mmCIF file of C-alpha atoms in Angstrom:
data_model
loop_
_atom_site.group_PDB
_atom_site.id
_atom_site.type_symbol
_atom_site.label_atom_id
_atom_site.label_comp_id
_atom_site.label_asym_id
_atom_site.label_seq_id
_atom_site.Cartn_x
_atom_site.Cartn_y
_atom_site.Cartn_z
ATOM 1 C CA UNK A 6 53.551 -2.327 52.174
ATOM 2 C CA UNK A 7 52.971 -3.883 55.622
ATOM 3 C CA UNK A 8 50.048 -6.273 55.779
ATOM 4 C CA UNK A 9 51.086 -8.283 58.845
ATOM 5 C CA UNK A 10 50.850 -6.877 62.335
ATOM 6 C CA UNK A 11 50.757 -7.589 66.028
ATOM 7 C CA UNK A 12 49.125 -5.614 68.841
ATOM 8 C CA UNK A 13 49.835 -6.338 72.508
ATOM 9 C CA UNK A 14 48.299 -5.059 75.726
ATOM 10 C CA UNK A 15 48.979 -6.044 79.328
ATOM 11 C CA UNK A 16 46.423 -5.452 82.048
ATOM 12 C CA UNK A 17 46.682 -5.958 85.784
ATOM 13 C CA UNK A 18 43.779 -7.830 87.376
ATOM 14 C CA UNK A 19 42.749 -8.570 90.964
ATOM 15 C CA UNK A 20 41.843 -12.165 90.149
ATOM 16 C CA UNK A 21 44.476 -14.902 90.562
ATOM 17 C CA UNK A 22 45.781 -16.158 87.203
ATOM 18 C CA UNK A 23 44.316 -19.666 87.519
ATOM 19 C CA UNK A 24 40.775 -18.367 88.136
ATOM 20 C CA UNK A 25 40.928 -15.878 85.261
ATOM 21 C CA UNK A 26 42.398 -18.476 82.897
ATOM 22 C CA UNK A 27 39.718 -20.989 83.898
ATOM 23 C CA UNK A 28 37.046 -18.602 82.584
ATOM 24 C CA UNK A 29 38.451 -19.149 79.085
ATOM 25 C CA UNK A 30 39.799 -22.693 79.325
ATOM 26 C CA UNK A 31 36.682 -24.341 80.795
ATOM 27 C CA UNK A 32 33.900 -21.724 81.141
ATOM 28 C CA UNK A 33 34.060 -19.919 77.780
ATOM 29 C CA UNK A 34 30.304 -20.319 77.296
ATOM 30 C CA UNK A 35 29.778 -17.983 80.301
ATOM 31 C CA UNK A 36 31.643 -15.037 78.735
ATOM 32 C CA UNK A 37 28.470 -13.856 77.001
ATOM 33 C CA UNK A 38 26.796 -13.539 80.419
ATOM 34 C CA UNK A 39 29.674 -11.533 81.887
ATOM 35 C CA UNK A 40 31.022 -9.270 79.132
ATOM 36 C CA UNK A 41 29.006 -6.250 78.100
ATOM 37 C CA UNK A 42 30.464 -6.204 74.564
ATOM 38 C CA UNK A 43 29.471 -9.814 73.818
ATOM 39 C CA UNK A 44 25.926 -9.898 72.460
ATOM 40 C CA UNK A 45 25.599 -13.594 71.785
ATOM 41 C CA UNK A 46 27.581 -16.738 71.167
ATOM 42 C CA UNK A 47 26.647 -20.270 70.233
ATOM 43 C CA UNK A 48 28.213 -23.503 69.106
ATOM 44 C CA UNK A 49 28.426 -23.532 65.325
ATOM 45 C CA UNK A 50 30.117 -26.919 64.909
ATOM 46 C CA UNK A 51 30.839 -29.568 67.527
ATOM 47 C CA UNK A 52 29.457 -30.325 70.958
ATOM 48 C CA UNK A 53 32.119 -29.148 73.413
ATOM 49 C CA UNK A 54 32.891 -25.455 73.937
ATOM 50 C CA UNK A 55 36.473 -26.203 74.886
ATOM 51 C CA UNK A 56 37.577 -28.672 72.243
ATOM 52 C CA UNK A 57 39.909 -27.665 69.421
ATOM 53 C CA UNK A 58 37.538 -29.179 66.820
ATOM 54 C CA UNK A 59 34.656 -26.951 67.936
ATOM 55 C CA UNK A 60 33.688 -23.764 66.114
ATOM 56 C CA UNK A 61 31.768 -21.031 67.916
ATOM 57 C CA UNK A 62 29.799 -18.162 66.367
ATOM 58 C CA UNK A 63 30.183 -14.813 68.149
ATOM 59 C CA UNK A 64 28.256 -11.548 67.904
ATOM 60 C CA UNK A 65 30.305 -8.722 69.448
ATOM 61 C CA UNK A 66 30.510 -4.946 69.638
ATOM 62 C CA UNK A 67 33.791 -3.680 68.185
ATOM 63 C CA UNK A 68 34.319 0.047 67.557
ATOM 64 C CA UNK A 69 30.646 0.645 68.409
ATOM 65 C CA UNK A 70 29.419 -1.687 65.647
ATOM 66 C CA UNK A 71 27.951 -5.178 65.815
ATOM 67 C CA UNK A 72 30.359 -7.696 64.320
ATOM 68 C CA UNK A 73 30.018 -11.431 63.745
ATOM 69 C CA UNK A 74 32.779 -13.990 63.448
ATOM 70 C CA UNK A 75 33.677 -17.600 64.087
ATOM 71 C CA UNK A 76 36.274 -18.795 66.559
ATOM 72 C CA UNK A 77 38.136 -22.006 67.183
ATOM 73 C CA UNK A 78 40.692 -22.867 69.835
ATOM 74 C CA UNK A 79 44.132 -23.592 68.410
ATOM 75 C CA UNK A 80 46.009 -24.225 71.635
ATOM 76 C CA UNK A 81 45.422 -24.544 75.372
ATOM 77 C CA UNK A 82 48.506 -24.603 77.570
ATOM 78 C CA UNK A 83 47.143 -25.112 81.092
ATOM 79 C CA UNK A 84 50.585 -25.136 82.722
ATOM 80 C CA UNK A 85 51.579 -21.729 81.309
ATOM 81 C CA UNK A 86 48.010 -20.358 81.340
ATOM 82 C CA UNK A 87 48.099 -19.583 77.627
ATOM 83 C CA UNK A 88 45.407 -19.929 74.952
ATOM 84 C CA UNK A 89 45.375 -19.216 71.234
ATOM 85 C CA UNK A 90 42.205 -18.695 69.207
ATOM 86 C CA UNK A 91 41.753 -18.439 65.458
ATOM 87 C CA UNK A 92 39.116 -15.858 64.498
ATOM 88 C CA UNK A 93 37.611 -16.170 61.010
ATOM 89 C CA UNK A 94 34.472 -15.880 58.890
ATOM 90 C CA UNK A 95 31.763 -13.273 59.139
ATOM 91 C CA UNK A 96 32.942 -9.672 59.326
ATOM 92 C CA UNK A 97 36.584 -10.627 60.005
ATOM 93 C CA UNK A 98 37.116 -11.810 56.423
ATOM 94 C CA UNK A 99 36.095 -8.404 55.091
ATOM 95 C CA UNK A 100 39.340 -6.949 56.467
ATOM 96 C CA UNK A 101 41.757 -9.727 57.440
ATOM 97 C CA UNK A 102 43.223 -12.841 55.798
ATOM 98 C CA UNK A 103 44.408 -14.178 59.155
ATOM 99 C CA UNK A 104 43.474 -13.213 62.720
ATOM 100 C CA UNK A 105 44.623 -14.801 65.988
ATOM 101 C CA UNK A 106 44.092 -13.847 69.612
ATOM 102 C CA UNK A 107 46.539 -15.020 72.264
ATOM 103 C CA UNK A 108 45.912 -14.827 76.018
ATOM 104 C CA UNK A 109 48.644 -15.335 78.627
ATOM 105 C CA UNK A 110 47.917 -14.916 82.350
ATOM 106 C CA UNK A 111 50.689 -14.636 84.931
ATOM 107 C CA UNK A 112 50.483 -14.466 88.719
ATOM 108 C CA UNK A 113 52.172 -11.635 90.591
ATOM 109 C CA UNK A 114 53.737 -11.978 94.050
ATOM 110 C CA UNK A 115 50.922 -10.024 95.723
ATOM 111 C CA UNK A 116 48.177 -12.501 94.693
ATOM 112 C CA UNK A 117 46.967 -10.471 91.721
ATOM 113 C CA UNK A 118 47.815 -11.268 88.097
ATOM 114 C CA UNK A 119 48.637 -9.773 84.712
ATOM 115 C CA UNK A 120 46.847 -10.606 81.478
ATOM 116 C CA UNK A 121 48.690 -10.255 78.218
ATOM 117 C CA UNK A 122 46.532 -10.119 75.089
ATOM 118 C CA UNK A 123 48.153 -10.354 71.672
ATOM 119 C CA UNK A 124 46.325 -9.928 68.366
ATOM 120 C CA UNK A 125 48.216 -11.171 65.321
ATOM 121 C CA UNK A 126 46.717 -10.325 61.949
ATOM 122 C CA UNK A 127 47.205 -10.133 58.214
ATOM 123 C CA UNK A 128 45.229 -7.390 56.459
ATOM 124 C CA UNK A 129 43.655 -8.024 53.055
ATOM 125 C CA UNK A 130 45.201 -4.776 51.760
ATOM 126 C CA UNK A 131 47.107 -1.671 52.893
ATOM 127 C CA UNK A 132 43.950 0.389 53.340
ATOM 128 C CA UNK A 133 42.689 -1.745 56.236
ATOM 129 C CA UNK A 134 43.456 -0.225 59.638
ATOM 130 C CA UNK A 135 45.054 -2.235 62.452
ATOM 131 C CA UNK A 136 42.432 -3.863 64.731
ATOM 132 C CA UNK A 137 42.762 -1.346 67.580
ATOM 133 C CA UNK A 138 39.060 -1.786 68.386
ATOM 134 C CA UNK A 139 39.769 -5.409 69.244
ATOM 135 C CA UNK A 140 42.285 -4.297 71.861
ATOM 136 C CA UNK A 141 39.623 -2.054 73.414
ATOM 137 C CA UNK A 142 37.170 -4.978 73.295
ATOM 138 C CA UNK A 143 39.648 -7.361 74.980
ATOM 139 C CA UNK A 144 40.478 -4.746 77.635
ATOM 140 C CA UNK A 145 36.786 -4.188 78.434
ATOM 141 C CA UNK A 146 36.101 -7.932 78.603
ATOM 142 C CA UNK A 147 39.108 -8.385 80.883
ATOM 143 C CA UNK A 148 37.708 -5.744 83.261
ATOM 144 C CA UNK A 149 34.205 -7.278 83.128
ATOM 145 C CA UNK A 150 35.498 -10.774 83.900
ATOM 146 C CA UNK A 151 37.821 -9.529 86.649
ATOM 147 C CA UNK A 152 34.945 -7.721 88.377
ATOM 148 C CA UNK A 153 32.647 -10.753 87.958
ATOM 149 C CA UNK A 154 35.163 -13.188 89.489
ATOM 150 C CA UNK A 155 36.065 -10.721 92.266
ATOM 151 C CA UNK A 156 32.400 -10.330 93.222
ATOM 152 C CA UNK A 157 31.944 -14.124 93.225
ATOM 153 C CA UNK A 158 34.984 -14.483 95.532
ATOM 154 C CA UNK A 159 33.593 -11.863 97.944
ATOM 155 C CA UNK A 160 30.179 -13.586 97.971
ATOM 156 C CA UNK A 161 31.792 -16.818 99.168
#
């Protein structure tokens, strides 16, 4: 009986690591304007999108279905370009007792970067499937953000 799990994906991006990381560390409110699979997001509690005491409400498309959840930032490590979010409430609690998303962005020698997304979870029971749809969602959002930042760089 395995209820705990971890999924990891690494994706190459054209954007330098610091610019990609900045989208999450200080411009998270813009993700809904860039990512196709994000329908809506708003502050649920607090006044600052990037503070660890703030809770955001998200409406997303996962596995072709609209899903709602809350999110709070657990950790921001600017030096290592790493963030950890706790995802809870809404549709998440129907399937998972615990759910975390971890982003790490690393520069490559050629000026591009690699994103590493990790989803750590605890299922409520054995019948719940691993959150593979979340990996697809994170991959699609990574591509959307990479294209958005690349276009902005070209426009300059």
